[in-house]
């Protein structure tokens, strides 16, 4: 899923205080799971803004609303559209995709981002998420036993660890960061596939990644 | 030695192919545009090594570029080994710089991934931890690109070169880095990709290093590339302890640390003398290390890194009995 973190309250309040009527729009998908932008977080943010506005003497009318997915136009239903139209501005606490879908759907409306979208990741435990995919457009997981060096090695090295692997940790943050290549080595050893790591991985074609420009997929077989 | 028989015509290549024990040394460029710093180091080191590595934004700190500094040392008559990291350049920039370097007469290039940009913040420096790193390719792929340009006359994308850059291609090797079992295979990959010479991470633990050398010798790898053992000159007890605890792939034997402790404590409260004693002990240790690695089968030379201490290198090389350096026409 997409992992995001809420922006600092000051940054968000700086958006909110420019308007009289503000809609805080949550998203019921990834950012609900990673506890950054769901219905609960909409409520918390609204309370915080209300409290701060009272203290600062600002008048901000807040409306709270959450839809299933902001990255899909079909969830912007009539009720949602009405609320967006009525507000002076929207603070979307969806990921960056959701914010932009909202902008595209309501071109005359000011839509502020309430989150910093971080990465494609997994939940490791409650409150801990970690990056697992870089969305490079050409999946190499099979070559590495199901562990991605593009996303998980600090240098995205495809041909083995740099000199900075110590006791299973990456030198750039030995407290918190596993060396992806230690994990890959251990996994390949377990699978009896160490000889695969002796193959030189060819130079990667990054044109399927962001380097090919903004990406778009068109599936003619399912278009209406 | 007939130059047409060599890959690059570089002095380093000639020294190695004529079965001499090679000596390379590192020159660190300044953090500003003062050419005199490079020139001074070059003058001090001339004649004491066969070729000189010029680091490329080492430890993620912005410094005068490797190729520009290499031009300066060539003016003083030294042969450079330009260092090329994958951190700062994509394949276009790397190839452009390599062609430029070859056009300027540079014949050796060391291909490395490069220290992560977050390392630039070490000590008192601010560095550029917010920089976007590139890593379009890795160091092994970089070696293969250089080999493709030299031997096949093609750019990585497939476009032909009318003139191939004559390069002696180098790579780095951390023999004792984790996971240690992968290290021989990683060396093998570098050789298959086209590494003509290897400069290793600094060796302090000769015993452990010898064990890795035995493994790669059994694989026959020492015959397919020229391995130069990395020698980092320890200036003080603090540096030795830091190397041991904080530099990945480096382990310093306790006995060596104890020697340095003794060197320091023998001066009592006299700090100046303590520092002098440690420096002298560091030089002694360095000379001993050079002599010890020379005895290891498969070691074809040494690569001496005296970080911001380059002026001590001539004395070290002399004491190690590696002078005069061979002159090969």
Coordinates of C-alpha atoms in Angstrom, one line a residue, chain B residues 35-290:
Chain B
X35 CA 45.0 23.9 -7.6
X36 CA 48.2 24.5 -5.5
X37 CA 47.0 22.0 -2.9
X38 CA 46.9 19.2 -5.6
X39 CA 50.1 20.4 -7.2
X40 CA 51.9 20.4 -3.9
X41 CA 50.8 16.9 -3.1
X42 CA 51.8 15.8 -6.6
X43 CA 55.3 17.3 -6.2
X44 CA 55.8 15.6 -2.9
X45 CA 54.8 12.2 -4.3
X46 CA 56.4 12.2 -7.7
X47 CA 58.4 9.1 -8.3
X48 CA 57.2 7.3 -5.2
X49 CA 54.3 5.4 -6.8
X50 CA 53.4 4.1 -10.2
X51 CA 50.1 5.8 -10.4
X52 CA 48.0 8.0 -8.2
X53 CA 44.3 7.6 -7.4
X54 CA 42.4 10.9 -7.3
X55 CA 39.2 10.5 -5.2
X56 CA 35.8 11.4 -6.5
X57 CA 33.8 13.3 -3.9
X58 CA 35.1 10.9 -1.3
X59 CA 32.8 10.2 1.7
X60 CA 30.1 12.2 -0.1
X61 CA 31.9 15.5 0.4
X62 CA 32.2 17.9 -2.5
X63 CA 35.8 18.3 -3.6
X64 CA 37.6 19.4 -6.7
X65 CA 36.7 16.8 -9.3
X66 CA 38.8 13.8 -9.9
X67 CA 39.4 14.4 -13.6
X68 CA 40.2 18.1 -13.1
X69 CA 42.7 17.2 -10.3
X70 CA 44.1 14.5 -12.6
X71 CA 44.9 17.2 -15.2
X72 CA 46.9 19.0 -12.5
X73 CA 48.9 16.1 -11.4
X74 CA 49.6 15.1 -15.0
X75 CA 51.2 18.6 -15.4
X76 CA 53.6 17.6 -12.7
X77 CA 54.4 14.3 -14.5
X78 CA 52.3 11.9 -12.4
X79 CA 50.1 9.3 -13.8
X80 CA 46.5 9.5 -12.4
X81 CA 44.0 6.8 -11.7
X82 CA 40.7 8.7 -11.9
X83 CA 38.0 7.5 -9.6
X84 CA 34.5 7.3 -11.0
X85 CA 31.5 6.8 -8.6
X86 CA 28.0 5.7 -9.6
X87 CA 26.5 8.0 -6.9
X88 CA 26.8 11.3 -8.7
X89 CA 26.3 10.5 -12.4
X90 CA 24.1 8.5 -14.6
X91 CA 25.4 6.5 -17.6
X92 CA 25.4 9.5 -19.9
X93 CA 27.5 11.6 -17.5
X94 CA 29.8 8.7 -16.7
X95 CA 30.6 7.9 -20.3
X96 CA 31.0 11.6 -21.2
X97 CA 33.5 12.0 -18.4
X98 CA 35.3 8.8 -19.3
X99 CA 35.7 9.9 -22.9
X100 CA 36.8 13.3 -21.7
X101 CA 39.3 11.8 -19.4
X102 CA 40.7 9.5 -22.1
X103 CA 40.8 12.5 -24.4
X104 CA 43.0 14.3 -21.8
X105 CA 45.3 11.3 -21.8
X106 CA 44.1 9.6 -18.6
X107 CA 44.6 5.9 -18.8
X108 CA 43.4 4.4 -15.5
X109 CA 40.0 4.5 -14.0
X110 CA 38.8 3.0 -10.8
X111 CA 35.1 2.1 -10.9
X112 CA 33.3 2.3 -7.5
X113 CA 29.7 2.7 -6.2
X114 CA 30.8 5.7 -4.0
X115 CA 30.1 6.4 -0.4
X116 CA 26.4 7.3 0.3
X117 CA 25.7 11.0 0.3
X118 CA 24.6 10.9 4.0
X119 CA 28.3 10.3 4.9
X120 CA 29.2 13.9 4.0
X121 CA 27.7 15.0 7.3
X122 CA 30.4 13.3 9.3
X123 CA 32.5 15.3 11.8
X124 CA 32.2 19.1 11.5
X125 CA 31.1 19.0 7.9
X126 CA 27.5 19.7 6.8
X127 CA 27.8 17.8 3.5
X128 CA 24.8 17.4 1.3
X129 CA 22.6 14.8 3.0
X130 CA 19.6 16.1 1.0
X131 CA 21.2 15.2 -2.3
X132 CA 19.4 12.8 -4.7
X133 CA 21.8 9.9 -5.4
X134 CA 21.9 8.5 -8.9
X135 CA 22.9 4.8 -8.9
X136 CA 21.7 4.4 -12.5
X137 CA 24.2 1.6 -12.7
X138 CA 26.4 -0.2 -10.1
X139 CA 30.1 -0.5 -10.0
X140 CA 30.2 -3.9 -11.7
X141 CA 28.0 -2.6 -14.5
X142 CA 30.3 0.5 -14.7
X143 CA 33.3 -1.8 -15.2
X144 CA 31.4 -3.5 -18.1
X145 CA 30.6 -0.2 -19.7
X146 CA 34.2 0.9 -19.7
X147 CA 35.3 -2.5 -21.1
X148 CA 32.6 -2.2 -23.8
X149 CA 33.9 1.2 -24.8
X150 CA 37.5 0.1 -24.8
X151 CA 37.3 -3.4 -26.4
X152 CA 34.1 -3.3 -28.5
X153 CA 34.1 0.4 -29.3
X154 CA 30.5 0.9 -28.2
X155 CA 28.7 3.1 -25.8
X156 CA 26.4 1.4 -23.4
X157 CA 23.4 2.3 -25.5
X158 CA 24.9 0.6 -28.5
X159 CA 26.2 3.6 -30.5
X160 CA 29.6 3.1 -32.0
X161 CA 32.8 5.0 -31.0
X162 CA 35.2 5.9 -33.8
X163 CA 38.0 5.9 -31.3
X164 CA 38.0 3.6 -28.3
X165 CA 39.3 4.9 -25.0
X166 CA 42.4 3.0 -24.0
X167 CA 41.7 2.3 -20.3
X168 CA 43.2 0.2 -17.6
X169 CA 40.1 -0.6 -15.7
X170 CA 40.1 -0.9 -11.9
X171 CA 37.6 -1.9 -9.3
X172 CA 37.5 -2.0 -5.5
X173 CA 37.1 -5.0 -3.3
X174 CA 36.2 -5.2 0.4
X175 CA 37.4 -8.7 1.2
X176 CA 36.2 -8.8 4.8
X177 CA 32.9 -7.0 4.4
X178 CA 29.6 -8.7 5.3
X179 CA 28.3 -11.1 4.1
X180 CA 31.8 -12.3 3.9
X181 CA 31.0 -15.4 1.9
X182 CA 29.7 -13.4 -1.0
X183 CA 32.9 -11.3 -1.3
X184 CA 34.9 -13.8 -3.4
X185 CA 32.0 -14.1 -5.8
X186 CA 31.6 -10.4 -6.0
X187 CA 35.3 -10.1 -6.9
X188 CA 34.7 -12.8 -9.5
X189 CA 31.9 -10.7 -11.0
X190 CA 34.1 -7.7 -11.2
X191 CA 36.8 -9.7 -13.0
X192 CA 34.2 -11.1 -15.5
X193 CA 32.9 -7.6 -16.1
X194 CA 36.4 -6.6 -17.0
X195 CA 38.4 -5.4 -14.0
X196 CA 42.1 -5.4 -14.9
X197 CA 43.2 -4.4 -11.4
X198 CA 41.7 -4.4 -8.0
X199 CA 42.4 -2.1 -5.0
X200 CA 41.2 -3.6 -1.8
X201 CA 39.7 -2.0 1.3
X202 CA 42.4 -1.2 3.9
X203 CA 44.0 -4.3 5.4
X204 CA 44.9 -4.3 9.1
X205 CA 44.2 -7.9 9.9
X206 CA 46.7 -9.7 7.7
X207 CA 45.6 -13.2 8.9
X208 CA 42.0 -12.7 7.9
X209 CA 42.9 -11.1 4.7
X210 CA 45.2 -14.0 3.8
X211 CA 42.4 -16.4 4.4
X212 CA 40.2 -14.5 1.9
X213 CA 43.2 -14.4 -0.5
X214 CA 43.5 -18.1 -0.2
X215 CA 39.9 -18.6 -1.2
X216 CA 40.1 -16.4 -4.2
X217 CA 43.5 -17.9 -5.2
X218 CA 41.9 -21.3 -5.1
X219 CA 39.3 -19.9 -7.4
X220 CA 42.1 -18.8 -9.7
X221 CA 41.0 -15.2 -9.5
X222 CA 44.4 -13.8 -8.6
X223 CA 45.6 -14.8 -12.0
X224 CA 42.8 -13.0 -13.8
X225 CA 43.3 -9.6 -12.3
X226 CA 46.1 -7.7 -10.5
X227 CA 45.2 -7.3 -6.8
X228 CA 46.7 -4.4 -4.9
X229 CA 46.2 -4.6 -1.2
X230 CA 44.8 -1.4 0.4
X231 CA 47.0 0.1 3.1
X232 CA 45.5 2.8 5.2
X233 CA 48.1 4.7 7.2
X234 CA 47.0 5.0 10.9
X235 CA 47.9 8.4 12.3
X236 CA 46.8 7.9 15.9
X237 CA 45.1 5.6 18.4
X238 CA 41.8 7.4 17.8
X239 CA 41.9 6.8 14.1
X240 CA 42.8 3.1 14.6
X241 CA 39.9 2.7 17.0
X242 CA 37.6 4.5 14.7
X243 CA 38.6 2.4 11.7
X244 CA 38.0 -0.7 13.8
X245 CA 34.6 0.3 15.2
X246 CA 33.1 2.4 12.4
X247 CA 34.5 1.5 9.0
X248 CA 32.7 -1.5 7.5
X249 CA 34.9 -4.3 6.3
X250 CA 37.9 -3.1 8.4
X251 CA 38.9 -5.0 11.5
X252 CA 42.0 -4.0 13.4
X253 CA 43.7 -6.7 15.6
X254 CA 43.8 -5.9 19.3
X255 CA 47.6 -6.3 19.3
X256 CA 47.9 -3.4 16.9
X257 CA 45.6 -1.2 19.0
X258 CA 47.7 -2.1 22.1
X259 CA 50.9 -1.1 20.2
X260 CA 49.3 2.3 19.5
X261 CA 48.1 2.6 23.1
X262 CA 51.6 2.0 24.3
X263 CA 53.0 4.6 21.8
X264 CA 50.6 7.2 23.2
X265 CA 51.1 6.4 26.9
X266 CA 54.9 6.2 26.7
X267 CA 54.8 10.0 26.3
X268 CA 53.1 10.5 29.6
X269 CA 51.4 13.9 29.8
X270 CA 53.3 15.4 26.9
X271 CA 50.5 15.6 24.3
X272 CA 52.8 16.7 21.5
X273 CA 55.2 13.9 22.1
X274 CA 52.2 11.5 22.4
X275 CA 51.0 12.6 19.0
X276 CA 54.5 12.2 17.5
X277 CA 54.9 8.8 19.0
X278 CA 51.6 7.6 17.6
X279 CA 52.5 9.0 14.2
X280 CA 55.8 7.1 14.3
X281 CA 54.2 3.9 15.4
X282 CA 51.6 4.4 12.7
X283 CA 54.3 4.6 10.1
X284 CA 56.0 1.5 11.5
X285 CA 52.8 -0.4 11.4
X286 CA 52.2 0.7 7.8
X287 CA 55.6 -0.5 6.7
X288 CA 55.2 -3.8 8.4
X289 CA 51.7 -4.3 6.8
X290 CA 53.2 -3.6 3.4

